[in-house]
Amino acid sequence: MTTNVDVKSFPLFINGEWKQAESGQTFDVTNPATGEVIATAAKGSKEDVDKAVKAAREAFENEEWREMKPKDRAVILNAIAQKITVHAEELVYLEVISSGGTVRRVSSNDILQMADLFQQMAKFVLDYPFSETLPVPPFPGPSHNFVWREPIGVCAAITPWNMPMLIASWKIAPALAMGNTVVIKPASYTPLSTLKLAEIISTVVPPGVINVVTGSGKEVGEYLTTHPEVDKVAFTGSTEVGKKIMSLASETIKNTTLELGGKSPSIFLEDADLEVAIPGSLFGVFLHSGQLCESGTRLFVPDSIYDKVVKGLVQWSKRLKLGNPLDATTEIGPVISKQQRDTILSYIESGKKEGATIACGGKEITVDGCEGGSFIEPTIFTNVTNDMKIAQEEIFGPVLSVIRYSDVNEAIKQANDTIYGLAAGVWTKDVNKAYDVTRKLKAGVVWINDWHMLRNDAPFGGYKQSGIGREMGKHSLDAYTQLKHVHTSMVPQLEKRNWYQILFSQSE
Ligand code: NAD
């Protein structure tokens, strides 16, 4: 892939304009495939957050934006979709060189999913029940009643580094669809594509509707989370930081959506179609070097097919081509950083120490032309028990734990035995068995004979410590509105009012 994008210096994006940080400081953005610095981004501080929130507040208070008719809003959302398509090459490039996601995935999935998301939101907004009329009630007396759904206000979107522009879109699209304004704080590894996306969106929305403040989670993230003029926090990231955000947001009782970590179980039943299930479950765990929240990192396999499955998993894993993510033939790119590499390698060591067996992979490798990057072989552990650290903690790397079982109910129990509940999967040819297992799995999404199939019209989010709330689908629009009950009395006479009887009728 070639492009002429200038990736040297990225200021903040506030009120429809590029602005340097108040401090004048910047931080480096590195290509994880090569270790080279590819850009600098402005290091935002509290002063910059104040400016962005002020711009977002003013834009929100402008009735033209907040009370725009759904059909006009749909036009804007469709225009954003179209602009994403027009700028696809640049967005894909910025995403790939900073996140390490392969150009194969980002150009054939993420960018299309983003454009489709804004189009879907345009459709949803046209049908959205902004005002619902309630029936005239017998109690507490005749009245006209409505439930109005109104935008929440200024929404802070705090996003992770693994799929930065897609995850930002999951927040921006419903927020704008409902008439809110947004201040985004992208992860410091990957601010570039989000900044570009904001610039693109700003061409079709009023100034201040979309803003981006880059900088540290500690300063920019925490300040947004506690800022009195921020009405909602939509966070995607680790469960650890999610807990902190929930606690900080509680100080001002902010509406909060949390999309957090996972340790998702994939269960093979004895009749699974192994031709599909083996590569399918590897797609579930090794896509993006395992750096996806809903990766299927624990694979439960019955005794009767265990050896055959392990053999197949190893064979298919060895086919995977690691390389520079900009190369269209690369199937697996680097991990995001040297720090993340060390974390993954230390989990691999812990698996070995706890008695699991490495069936393949387990090491860092060097990729020609990408000597400064961190690449880890797709790694499969067998002889894993569900209580091991590698089976309980989110590794966020290309590591699969295979767990043998003899009783499917025991496998389901272990599958649910984790603090997480983001995704799960079952592989079988029997649809009744599939639904039976699905009903018992505690997860926000269950894939049957598939993995990673997120849809823009279906809700996504976690059970248990994988989060609160849902993104995508019509349901995500609810998360960006608040309800207002509007009551009009139909009783003109004073003495017939219910409240008159309660308070005044004895004092005549
Ligand atoms: P992270 O939690 O370290 O950081 C996420 C974002 O929060 C970043 O922008 C970071 O700068 C910011 N942040 C950090 N500390 C903060 C604080 N104290 N206050 C406010 N903001 C703060 O996560 P990450 O390493 O960027 O991403 C990986 C994690 O994200 C994994 O746990 C993964 O499972 C999760 N994730 C979840 C989903 C989902 O939809 N459930 C999707 C993608 C990633």
Coordinates of C-alpha atoms and ligand atoms in Angstrom, one line a residue:
M1 CA 0.0 0.0 0.0
T2 CA 1.4 3.4 -0.9
T3 CA 0.2 6.9 0.1
N4 CA 1.5 10.4 0.4
V5 CA 0.0 11.1 3.8
D6 CA 2.1 13.5 5.9
V7 CA 2.3 11.8 9.3
K8 CA 4.7 14.1 11.0
S9 CA 2.9 16.3 13.4
F10 CA -0.7 16.0 14.8
P11 CA -2.1 18.9 17.0
L12 CA -5.3 18.6 19.0
F13 CA -8.6 19.0 17.2
I14 CA -10.9 21.4 19.0
N15 CA -13.9 23.4 17.8
G16 CA -13.3 22.5 14.2
E17 CA -9.7 23.5 14.2
W18 CA -6.2 22.1 14.7
K19 CA -4.7 23.6 17.9
Q20 CA -1.3 23.1 19.5
A21 CA -1.4 21.9 23.2
E22 CA -1.3 24.7 25.8
S23 CA 1.9 23.3 27.1
G24 CA 3.5 23.1 23.7
Q25 CA 4.5 19.6 24.5
T26 CA 4.3 16.6 22.2
F27 CA 4.8 12.8 22.5
D28 CA 6.1 10.3 19.9
V29 CA 3.9 7.9 18.0
T30 CA 5.7 4.8 16.9
N31 CA 5.1 2.2 14.2
P32 CA 4.9 -1.1 16.2
A33 CA 6.0 -3.0 13.2
T34 CA 9.3 -1.2 12.9
G35 CA 9.8 0.7 16.1
E36 CA 10.3 3.9 14.2
V37 CA 8.8 7.2 15.3
I38 CA 6.2 8.0 12.6
A39 CA 4.7 11.2 14.1
T40 CA 4.3 13.4 17.1
A41 CA 1.0 14.2 18.7
A42 CA 0.2 17.1 21.0
K43 CA 0.3 16.3 24.7
G44 CA -2.9 17.7 26.0
S45 CA -3.4 18.9 29.6
K46 CA -6.3 20.0 31.7
E47 CA -6.4 23.5 30.0
D48 CA -6.9 21.8 26.6
V49 CA -9.6 19.6 28.0
D50 CA -11.3 22.7 29.3
K51 CA -11.2 24.3 25.9
A52 CA -12.6 21.1 24.2
V53 CA -15.3 20.7 26.7
K54 CA -16.3 24.3 26.4
A55 CA -16.5 24.0 22.7
A56 CA -18.6 20.8 23.0
R57 CA -20.9 22.4 25.6
E58 CA -21.5 25.5 23.3
A59 CA -22.2 23.2 20.4
F60 CA -24.6 21.2 22.4
E61 CA -26.5 24.2 23.7
N62 CA -27.0 25.4 20.2
E63 CA -30.6 24.3 19.4
E64 CA -29.8 24.0 15.7
W65 CA -27.7 20.9 16.5
R66 CA -29.5 19.5 19.5
E67 CA -33.0 19.8 18.0
M68 CA -32.2 19.0 14.4
K69 CA -34.9 16.9 12.7
P70 CA -34.1 13.2 12.4
K71 CA -34.2 13.4 8.6
D72 CA -31.5 16.1 8.6
R73 CA -29.4 14.2 11.1
A74 CA -29.7 11.1 8.8
V75 CA -28.3 13.2 5.9
I76 CA -25.3 14.1 8.1
L77 CA -24.7 10.5 9.2
N78 CA -24.9 9.3 5.6
A79 CA -22.5 12.1 4.5
I80 CA -20.0 10.9 7.2
A81 CA -20.3 7.4 5.8
Q82 CA -19.6 8.7 2.3
K83 CA -16.6 10.7 3.5
I84 CA -15.1 7.7 5.3
T85 CA -15.2 5.9 2.0
V86 CA -13.6 8.7 0.2
H87 CA -10.8 9.0 2.7
A88 CA -10.5 5.2 3.3
E89 CA -7.0 4.9 2.0
E90 CA -5.6 7.6 4.3
L91 CA -7.6 6.3 7.3
V92 CA -6.5 2.7 6.8
Y93 CA -2.9 3.8 6.4
L94 CA -2.8 5.8 9.6
E95 CA -4.5 3.0 11.5
V96 CA -2.2 0.3 10.2
I97 CA 1.1 2.2 10.8
S98 CA 0.1 3.0 14.4
S99 CA -1.9 0.0 15.6
G100 CA -0.1 -2.8 13.8
G101 CA -3.5 -4.1 12.5
T102 CA -3.0 -5.7 9.1
V103 CA -4.0 -3.8 6.0
R104 CA -5.9 -7.0 5.0
R105 CA -8.2 -6.6 8.0
V106 CA -8.4 -2.8 8.3
S107 CA -9.2 -2.3 4.6
S108 CA -11.5 -5.2 4.2
N109 CA -13.3 -5.0 7.5
D110 CA -12.8 -2.0 9.8
I111 CA -13.3 0.8 7.2
L112 CA -16.3 -0.9 5.7
Q113 CA -17.8 -1.5 9.1
M114 CA -17.3 2.1 10.0
A115 CA -19.1 3.4 6.9
D116 CA -21.9 0.9 7.4
L117 CA -22.2 1.9 11.0
F118 CA -22.9 5.6 10.2
Q119 CA -25.4 4.4 7.5
Q120 CA -27.2 2.1 9.9
M121 CA -27.4 4.9 12.5
A122 CA -28.9 7.1 9.8
K123 CA -31.6 4.5 9.3
F124 CA -32.2 4.0 13.0
V125 CA -32.5 7.7 13.7
L126 CA -35.4 7.9 11.2
D127 CA -37.4 5.3 13.2
Y128 CA -36.3 6.2 16.6
P129 CA -39.1 6.8 19.1
F130 CA -38.1 10.3 20.2
S131 CA -41.6 10.8 21.6
E132 CA -43.9 8.1 22.8
T133 CA -47.5 8.7 23.9
L134 CA -48.7 6.8 26.9
P135 CA -52.3 5.7 27.2
V136 CA -54.6 7.9 29.3
P137 CA -54.4 6.3 32.7
P138 CA -57.2 5.6 35.2
F139 CA -54.8 6.7 38.0
P140 CA -53.9 9.4 39.1
G141 CA -56.6 11.0 37.0
P142 CA -57.0 11.7 33.3
S143 CA -53.9 13.2 31.7
H144 CA -51.9 13.3 28.4
N145 CA -48.4 11.8 28.9
F146 CA -45.4 11.5 26.7
V147 CA -42.0 10.0 27.1
W148 CA -39.4 12.1 25.3
R149 CA -35.9 10.9 24.6
E150 CA -33.4 13.7 24.7
P151 CA -29.6 13.8 24.1
I152 CA -27.5 13.6 27.2
G153 CA -25.0 16.4 26.4
V154 CA -21.3 16.4 26.2
C155 CA -20.0 12.9 25.9
A156 CA -16.4 11.9 26.6
A157 CA -15.2 8.9 24.6
I158 CA -12.0 7.3 25.9
T159 CA -10.7 4.6 23.6
P160 CA -8.0 1.9 23.5
W161 CA -5.3 1.2 20.9
N162 CA -6.3 -2.0 19.4
M163 CA -9.0 -0.9 16.9
P164 CA -8.9 2.8 17.5
M165 CA -11.0 4.3 14.7
L166 CA -13.6 1.6 14.7
I167 CA -14.1 1.7 18.5
A168 CA -14.2 5.6 18.4
S169 CA -16.9 5.3 15.7
W170 CA -19.0 3.0 18.0
K171 CA -19.2 6.0 20.3
I172 CA -19.3 8.9 17.8
A173 CA -22.0 7.5 15.6
P174 CA -24.8 7.0 18.2
A175 CA -23.7 10.1 20.1
L176 CA -24.2 12.3 17.0
A177 CA -27.3 10.4 15.9
M178 CA -29.0 11.5 19.1
G179 CA -27.7 15.1 19.1
N180 CA -24.9 15.0 21.6
T181 CA -21.4 16.4 21.2
V182 CA -18.2 14.5 21.8
V183 CA -14.7 14.9 23.2
I184 CA -12.5 11.9 22.3
K185 CA -9.4 10.9 24.2
P186 CA -7.7 8.2 22.1
A187 CA -5.0 5.9 23.4
S188 CA -1.5 7.4 23.1
Y189 CA -0.2 4.6 21.0
T190 CA -2.8 5.3 18.3
P191 CA -4.1 8.8 18.1
L192 CA -3.6 9.4 14.4
S193 CA -6.6 7.7 12.7
T194 CA -9.0 9.1 15.3
L195 CA -7.7 12.7 14.7
K196 CA -8.1 12.3 11.0
L197 CA -11.6 10.8 11.4
A198 CA -12.6 13.8 13.6
E199 CA -11.3 16.2 10.9
I200 CA -13.4 14.4 8.3
I201 CA -16.5 14.4 10.4
S202 CA -16.0 18.1 11.3
T203 CA -16.6 19.0 7.6
V204 CA -20.3 18.1 8.0
V205 CA -21.1 19.0 11.6
P206 CA -21.0 22.4 13.4
P207 CA -17.7 23.4 15.1
G208 CA -17.4 21.9 18.6
V209 CA -19.6 18.8 17.9
I210 CA -16.5 16.7 17.6
N211 CA -13.2 17.3 19.4
V212 CA -10.1 15.2 20.1
V213 CA -7.7 15.8 23.0
T214 CA -4.6 13.5 22.9
G215 CA -2.5 13.0 26.0
S216 CA -2.2 10.6 28.9
G217 CA -5.0 8.7 30.5
K218 CA -3.9 9.9 33.9
E219 CA -4.2 13.6 33.0
V220 CA -6.6 14.0 30.0
G221 CA -8.6 10.8 30.7
E222 CA -9.2 11.3 34.4
Y223 CA -10.0 15.0 34.0
L224 CA -12.6 14.2 31.4
T225 CA -14.1 11.6 33.7
T226 CA -14.4 14.1 36.5
H227 CA -15.2 17.2 34.6
P228 CA -18.4 18.8 35.8
E229 CA -19.4 19.9 32.2
V230 CA -19.1 16.3 30.9
D231 CA -22.4 14.5 31.1
K232 CA -21.4 11.0 29.9
V233 CA -18.3 8.8 29.7
A234 CA -18.1 6.1 27.1
F235 CA -15.1 4.0 27.8
T236 CA -13.5 1.1 26.1
G237 CA -10.4 -0.4 27.6
S238 CA -9.2 -2.7 30.4
T239 CA -11.3 -3.8 33.3
E240 CA -8.7 -2.3 35.6
V241 CA -9.0 1.2 34.2
G242 CA -12.8 0.7 33.8
K243 CA -13.1 0.3 37.5
K244 CA -11.2 3.5 38.1
I245 CA -13.4 5.4 35.6
M246 CA -16.5 4.1 37.2
S247 CA -15.3 5.3 40.6
L248 CA -14.2 8.7 39.3
A249 CA -17.4 9.2 37.3
S250 CA -19.4 8.5 40.4
E251 CA -18.3 11.8 41.9
T252 CA -20.5 13.7 39.5
I253 CA -23.0 10.8 38.9
K254 CA -22.1 10.6 35.2
N255 CA -23.9 8.3 32.8
T256 CA -21.3 5.7 32.0
T257 CA -20.9 3.0 29.4
L258 CA -18.0 0.6 29.9
E259 CA -16.7 -1.9 27.3
L260 CA -14.0 -3.9 29.1
G261 CA -11.8 -6.9 28.9
G262 CA -12.5 -10.6 28.2
K263 CA -11.3 -14.2 28.5
S264 CA -13.8 -15.7 26.1
P265 CA -14.5 -19.4 26.0
S266 CA -15.0 -21.4 22.8
I267 CA -16.5 -24.9 23.2
F268 CA -16.1 -27.7 20.7
L269 CA -18.9 -30.3 21.0
E270 CA -18.1 -33.9 19.9
D271 CA -19.9 -33.4 16.6
A272 CA -18.2 -30.1 15.7
D273 CA -17.3 -29.8 12.0
L274 CA -13.6 -29.7 12.5
E275 CA -12.9 -28.6 8.9
V276 CA -14.4 -25.2 9.9
A277 CA -14.1 -25.3 13.7
I278 CA -10.3 -25.6 13.9
P279 CA -9.4 -22.7 11.6
G280 CA -12.4 -20.8 12.9
S281 CA -11.4 -21.0 16.5
L282 CA -7.8 -19.9 15.5
F283 CA -9.3 -16.9 13.6
G284 CA -11.1 -16.3 16.9
V285 CA -7.9 -16.1 18.9
F286 CA -5.0 -15.0 16.6
L287 CA -6.7 -12.2 14.6
H288 CA -4.7 -9.0 15.4
S289 CA -2.2 -11.1 17.3
G290 CA -4.8 -11.8 19.9
Q291 CA -5.2 -8.1 20.8
L292 CA -9.0 -8.1 20.6
C293 CA -11.2 -7.9 23.6
E294 CA -13.5 -10.7 22.5
S295 CA -10.8 -13.1 21.3
G296 CA -11.6 -16.8 22.0
T297 CA -8.7 -17.4 24.3
R298 CA -9.9 -20.6 26.1
L299 CA -10.8 -23.6 23.9
F300 CA -12.7 -26.4 25.6
V301 CA -12.3 -29.7 23.7
P302 CA -13.9 -33.1 24.5
D303 CA -11.6 -36.1 25.2
S304 CA -12.9 -38.0 22.2
I305 CA -11.5 -35.6 19.6
Y306 CA -8.8 -33.9 21.7
D307 CA -5.7 -35.3 20.0
K308 CA -7.1 -34.8 16.5
V309 CA -8.1 -31.2 17.4
V310 CA -4.7 -30.3 18.9
K311 CA -2.9 -31.7 15.8
G312 CA -5.2 -29.7 13.5
L313 CA -4.7 -26.5 15.6
V314 CA -0.9 -26.8 15.4
Q315 CA -1.0 -27.5 11.6
W316 CA -3.2 -24.5 10.9
S317 CA -1.2 -22.2 13.2
K318 CA 2.0 -22.9 11.5
R319 CA 0.5 -21.7 8.2
L320 CA 0.0 -18.2 9.5
K321 CA 2.2 -15.5 7.9
L322 CA 3.7 -12.9 10.3
G323 CA 5.0 -9.7 8.7
N324 CA 4.7 -6.0 8.2
P325 CA 1.0 -5.2 8.5
L326 CA 1.3 -2.8 5.5
D327 CA 2.2 -5.8 3.3
A328 CA -1.1 -7.2 1.8
T329 CA 0.1 -10.7 2.2
T330 CA 0.7 -10.4 6.0
E331 CA -1.9 -12.3 8.1
I332 CA -0.6 -11.4 11.6
G333 CA 1.2 -8.2 12.5
P334 CA 3.2 -7.1 15.5
V335 CA 2.0 -6.6 19.1
I336 CA 1.6 -3.0 20.0
S337 CA 4.7 -2.4 22.0
K338 CA 7.8 -3.8 23.7
Q339 CA 5.9 -3.5 27.0
Q340 CA 3.0 -5.6 25.7
R341 CA 5.5 -8.1 24.2
D342 CA 7.1 -8.5 27.7
T343 CA 3.7 -8.9 29.3
I344 CA 2.8 -11.7 26.8
L345 CA 6.1 -13.4 27.2
S346 CA 5.8 -13.4 30.9
Y347 CA 2.3 -15.0 30.6
I348 CA 3.9 -17.7 28.4
E349 CA 6.5 -18.3 31.1
S350 CA 3.8 -18.5 33.8
G351 CA 1.9 -21.1 31.7
K352 CA 5.0 -23.2 31.4
K353 CA 5.7 -22.9 35.2
E354 CA 2.1 -23.9 36.0
G355 CA 2.5 -27.1 34.0
A356 CA 0.8 -26.4 30.7
T357 CA 2.6 -27.7 27.5
I358 CA 3.5 -25.6 24.5
A359 CA 2.2 -27.3 21.5
C360 CA 3.5 -24.6 19.1
G361 CA 4.9 -21.1 19.2
G362 CA 5.8 -19.5 22.5
K363 CA 8.6 -17.2 21.3
E364 CA 9.3 -13.8 19.9
I365 CA 10.5 -13.9 16.3
T366 CA 12.3 -11.4 14.1
V367 CA 10.6 -10.4 10.9
D368 CA 12.8 -9.3 7.9
G369 CA 12.6 -5.6 7.4
C370 CA 10.8 -5.1 10.7
E371 CA 13.7 -5.7 13.1
G372 CA 12.5 -3.0 15.5
G373 CA 9.0 -4.4 15.9
S374 CA 7.8 -7.1 18.3
F375 CA 6.3 -10.2 16.8
I376 CA 5.2 -13.2 18.8
E377 CA 4.5 -16.6 17.3
P378 CA 0.9 -17.8 17.5
T379 CA 1.2 -19.9 20.7
I380 CA -0.9 -22.9 21.7
F381 CA -0.9 -24.3 25.2
T382 CA -2.3 -27.8 25.9
N383 CA -2.8 -29.5 29.3
V384 CA -4.2 -26.2 30.6
T385 CA -6.6 -26.2 33.5
N386 CA -9.1 -23.4 34.0
D387 CA -7.6 -22.3 37.2
M388 CA -4.2 -21.4 35.7
K389 CA -3.2 -17.8 35.3
I390 CA -3.1 -18.1 31.5
A391 CA -6.7 -19.3 31.6
Q392 CA -8.0 -16.7 34.0
E393 CA -6.2 -13.4 33.1
E394 CA -6.5 -11.4 29.9
I395 CA -3.2 -11.8 28.1
F396 CA -4.0 -9.7 25.0
G397 CA -1.6 -11.6 22.8
P398 CA -1.6 -14.6 20.4
V399 CA -1.9 -17.2 23.1
L400 CA -4.6 -20.0 23.1
S401 CA -5.2 -22.2 26.1
V402 CA -6.7 -25.6 25.2
I403 CA -8.6 -27.2 28.0
R404 CA -9.7 -30.9 27.8
Y405 CA -13.1 -32.0 29.1
S406 CA -15.1 -35.1 29.5
D407 CA -18.5 -33.7 30.6
V408 CA -20.0 -30.8 28.7
N409 CA -21.8 -29.4 31.7
E410 CA -18.5 -29.3 33.5
A411 CA -17.0 -27.5 30.5
I412 CA -19.8 -24.9 30.5
K413 CA -19.3 -24.4 34.2
Q414 CA -15.6 -23.8 33.7
A415 CA -16.3 -21.6 30.7
N416 CA -18.4 -19.3 32.9
D417 CA -15.8 -19.5 35.8
T418 CA -14.1 -16.2 35.1
I419 CA -14.7 -12.6 36.1
Y420 CA -15.4 -11.8 32.4
G421 CA -18.4 -12.3 30.2
L422 CA -17.8 -10.6 26.9
A423 CA -18.1 -13.3 24.2
A424 CA -18.3 -17.1 23.9
G425 CA -18.8 -19.7 21.2
V426 CA -19.9 -23.2 20.5
W427 CA -19.1 -25.4 17.6
T428 CA -21.5 -28.2 16.7
K429 CA -23.6 -29.5 13.8
D430 CA -26.6 -29.8 16.1
V431 CA -28.5 -26.6 16.4
N432 CA -30.5 -27.7 19.4
K433 CA -27.4 -28.5 21.3
A434 CA -25.9 -25.2 20.2
Y435 CA -28.9 -23.2 21.6
D436 CA -28.8 -25.3 24.8
V437 CA -25.2 -24.4 25.4
T438 CA -25.7 -20.8 24.3
R439 CA -28.5 -20.3 26.9
K440 CA -26.1 -21.5 29.7
L441 CA -23.1 -19.3 28.6
K442 CA -22.8 -16.0 30.5
A443 CA -21.6 -13.6 27.8
G444 CA -22.9 -10.6 25.8
V445 CA -22.4 -12.4 22.5
V446 CA -22.4 -16.1 21.6
W447 CA -21.2 -17.2 18.2
I448 CA -22.4 -20.6 16.9
N449 CA -19.8 -22.1 14.5
D450 CA -18.2 -18.6 14.0
W451 CA -16.2 -15.9 15.7
H452 CA -15.6 -12.1 15.7
M453 CA -18.9 -11.6 13.8
L454 CA -20.0 -8.2 15.2
R455 CA -22.8 -6.5 13.4
N456 CA -23.7 -2.9 13.3
D457 CA -27.3 -3.7 13.9
A458 CA -26.7 -6.0 16.9
P459 CA -25.7 -4.9 20.5
F460 CA -22.2 -5.6 21.7
G461 CA -21.1 -5.5 25.3
G462 CA -20.3 -7.6 28.3
Y463 CA -21.7 -9.5 31.2
K464 CA -20.0 -9.4 34.6
Q465 CA -16.7 -7.4 34.7
S466 CA -16.6 -7.1 30.9
G467 CA -18.7 -4.0 31.1
I468 CA -21.9 -2.1 31.5
G469 CA -24.1 -1.1 28.6
R470 CA -24.1 -2.0 24.9
E471 CA -22.6 -0.4 21.8
M472 CA -23.8 -0.8 18.2
G473 CA -27.4 -1.7 17.2
K474 CA -30.5 0.4 18.0
H475 CA -29.7 -0.3 21.7
S476 CA -26.7 2.0 21.5
L477 CA -28.9 5.0 20.7
D478 CA -30.6 4.5 24.1
A479 CA -27.2 4.9 25.8
Y480 CA -26.9 8.4 24.3
T481 CA -30.3 9.6 25.4
Q482 CA -32.1 10.4 28.6
L483 CA -35.8 10.0 29.3
K484 CA -38.1 12.8 30.1
H485 CA -41.7 12.2 31.2
V486 CA -44.0 15.0 30.2
H487 CA -47.5 15.2 31.9
T488 CA -50.4 17.5 30.9
S489 CA -53.5 17.4 33.0
M490 CA -56.9 16.8 31.3
V491 CA -58.9 17.9 34.3
P492 CA -59.9 21.6 34.2
Q493 CA -61.8 21.7 37.5
L494 CA -59.9 22.4 40.7
E495 CA -62.0 20.2 42.9
K496 CA -61.7 17.2 40.6
R497 CA -57.9 17.2 40.7
N498 CA -56.4 14.3 42.6
W499 CA -54.0 16.6 44.4
Y500 CA -56.8 18.9 45.5
Q501 CA -58.5 16.0 47.3
I502 CA -55.2 15.0 49.0
L503 CA -54.2 18.4 50.3
F504 CA -57.0 21.0 50.3
S505 CA -60.4 19.5 50.5
Q506 CA -60.6 19.4 54.3
S507 CA -59.7 23.1 54.7
E508 CA -62.8 24.6 52.9
Ligands
NAD1 P1 -6.4 0.8 28.8 O1 -7.5 0.5 29.8 O2 -5.0 0.7 29.3 O3 -6.6 2.2 28.2 C1 -7.8 2.6 27.5 C2 -7.9 4.1 27.4 O4 -8.0 4.6 28.7 C3 -6.7 4.8 26.8 O5 -7.1 5.9 26.1 C4 -5.9 5.2 28.1 O6 -5.1 6.4 27.8 C5 -7.1 5.6 29.0 N1 -6.8 5.6 30.4 C6 -5.8 5.0 31.0 N2 -5.8 5.2 32.4 C7 -6.8 6.1 32.5 C8 -7.4 6.7 33.7 N3 -6.9 6.6 34.9 N4 -8.5 7.5 33.5 C9 -9.0 7.7 32.3 N5 -8.5 7.2 31.2 C10 -7.4 6.3 31.3 O7 -6.6 -0.3 27.6 P2 -5.7 -0.5 26.4 O8 -4.5 -1.2 26.8 O9 -5.7 0.7 25.5 O10 -6.6 -1.5 25.5 C11 -6.7 -2.9 25.8 C12 -7.9 -3.2 26.7 O11 -9.1 -2.8 26.1 C13 -8.1 -4.7 26.9 O12 -8.4 -5.0 28.2 C14 -9.3 -5.0 26.0 O13 -10.0 -6.2 26.4 C15 -10.1 -3.8 26.1 N6 -11.0 -3.6 25.0 C16 -12.3 -3.8 25.2 C17 -13.2 -3.7 24.1 C18 -14.7 -3.9 24.3 O14 -15.4 -3.5 23.4 N7 -15.1 -4.5 25.4 C19 -12.7 -3.4 22.8 C20 -11.3 -3.2 22.7 C21 -10.5 -3.3 23.8

